[in-house]
Amino acid sequence: MASNDLLGLRIPDSAIARAATELVRDTESDLLFLHSMRVYAWGALAGRRAGLAFDPELLYVSALFHDVGLTAAFGDSPLRFEVDGANAARDFLRSHGIPDGDIDAVWSAIALHTTPGIPRFLHAEAALLQAGAGMDVAGRAYDTFTDQERDAVLAAWPRGDDFEHAIIDTFYDGLKHRPDSTFGTFNDDILAFKDPTFQRGDLCRTILTSPWTH
């Protein structure tokens, strides 16, 4: 784990933060773990810049668990991977006696982190988790971070070679066994990119062939 102080940004180091780090570090690939650490950093930096009041520990746990649903432990799950990650975080926090309100905040932040247009209207942790993930995967709001911030985060938690294709492959591996879970999300883009035989869900077709039409 990098220094607990990055550009004046505190990296949580409480007992629960250390336990979460150890659990996720042992569960995820290097690519996903380092991605999760960067997501926390981008989110916390964005929150500080915007003057948002957020709980660093809750954001940190949210970032660590946000992609756990893509790991082999959920290779048989039919749920959206975001829900698997949210449930894993919930179980972890409950086992450490965290209040239900804080658990709900982490759960919703993770469950909705790939759902555009909603997290920014929830609590700060949800808004910042989505912002951090968007920055790290797609470069969303890239220019709002300084060169110094980007260099420091990448020095602490490197992206590695060809992160872009590697993260697409990681998403595909975590989603290919549950294609129906991607309906209504942009995760179906991953399956369509990797598998030319993949058939996207079509809401209009679903409406027009529903039991109401017979």
Tab-separated table of N, CA, C and O in Angstrom, residues 204-214:
chain	number	residue	atom	x	y	z
A	204	CYS	N	-37.500	-2.262	-27.095
A	204	CYS	CA	-38.643	-2.092	-27.996
A	204	CYS	C	-39.207	-3.449	-28.409
A	204	CYS	O	-40.438	-3.652	-28.432
A	205	ARG	N	-38.326	-4.391	-28.720
A	205	ARG	CA	-38.788	-5.732	-29.091
A	205	ARG	C	-39.497	-6.394	-27.909
A	205	ARG	O	-40.518	-7.073	-28.081
A	206	THR	N	-38.963	-6.178	-26.704
A	206	THR	CA	-39.583	-6.748	-25.510
A	206	THR	C	-40.985	-6.203	-25.313
A	206	THR	O	-41.931	-6.943	-24.996
A	207	ILE	N	-41.139	-4.890	-25.515
A	207	ILE	CA	-42.464	-4.273	-25.378
A	207	ILE	C	-43.431	-4.825	-26.438
A	207	ILE	O	-44.574	-5.183	-26.138
A	208	LEU	N	-42.948	-4.907	-27.677
A	208	LEU	CA	-43.821	-5.287	-28.789
A	208	LEU	C	-44.177	-6.769	-28.798
A	208	LEU	O	-45.110	-7.178	-29.498
A	209	THR	N	-43.406	-7.586	-28.059
A	209	THR	CA	-43.699	-9.029	-28.007
A	209	THR	C	-44.119	-9.474	-26.609
A	209	THR	O	-44.119	-10.657	-26.322
A	210	SER	N	-44.457	-8.507	-25.762
A	210	SER	CA	-44.873	-8.845	-24.394
A	210	SER	C	-46.227	-9.547	-24.406
A	210	SER	O	-46.955	-9.526	-25.415
A	211	PRO	N	-46.600	-10.188	-23.289
A	211	PRO	CA	-47.911	-10.844	-23.226
A	211	PRO	C	-49.084	-9.915	-23.528
A	211	PRO	O	-50.148	-10.367	-23.956
A	212	TRP	N	-48.906	-8.603	-23.350
A	212	TRP	CA	-49.977	-7.662	-23.627
A	212	TRP	C	-50.340	-7.596	-25.106
A	212	TRP	O	-51.424	-7.157	-25.482
A	213	THR	N	-49.400	-7.997	-25.967
A	213	THR	CA	-49.657	-7.873	-27.408
A	213	THR	C	-50.385	-9.081	-27.973
A	213	THR	O	-50.713	-9.088	-29.167
A	214	HIS	N	-50.585	-10.106	-27.159
A	214	HIS	CA	-51.200	-11.336	-27.667
A	214	HIS	C	-52.684	-11.380	-27.339
A	214	HIS	O	-53.118	-10.888	-26.309
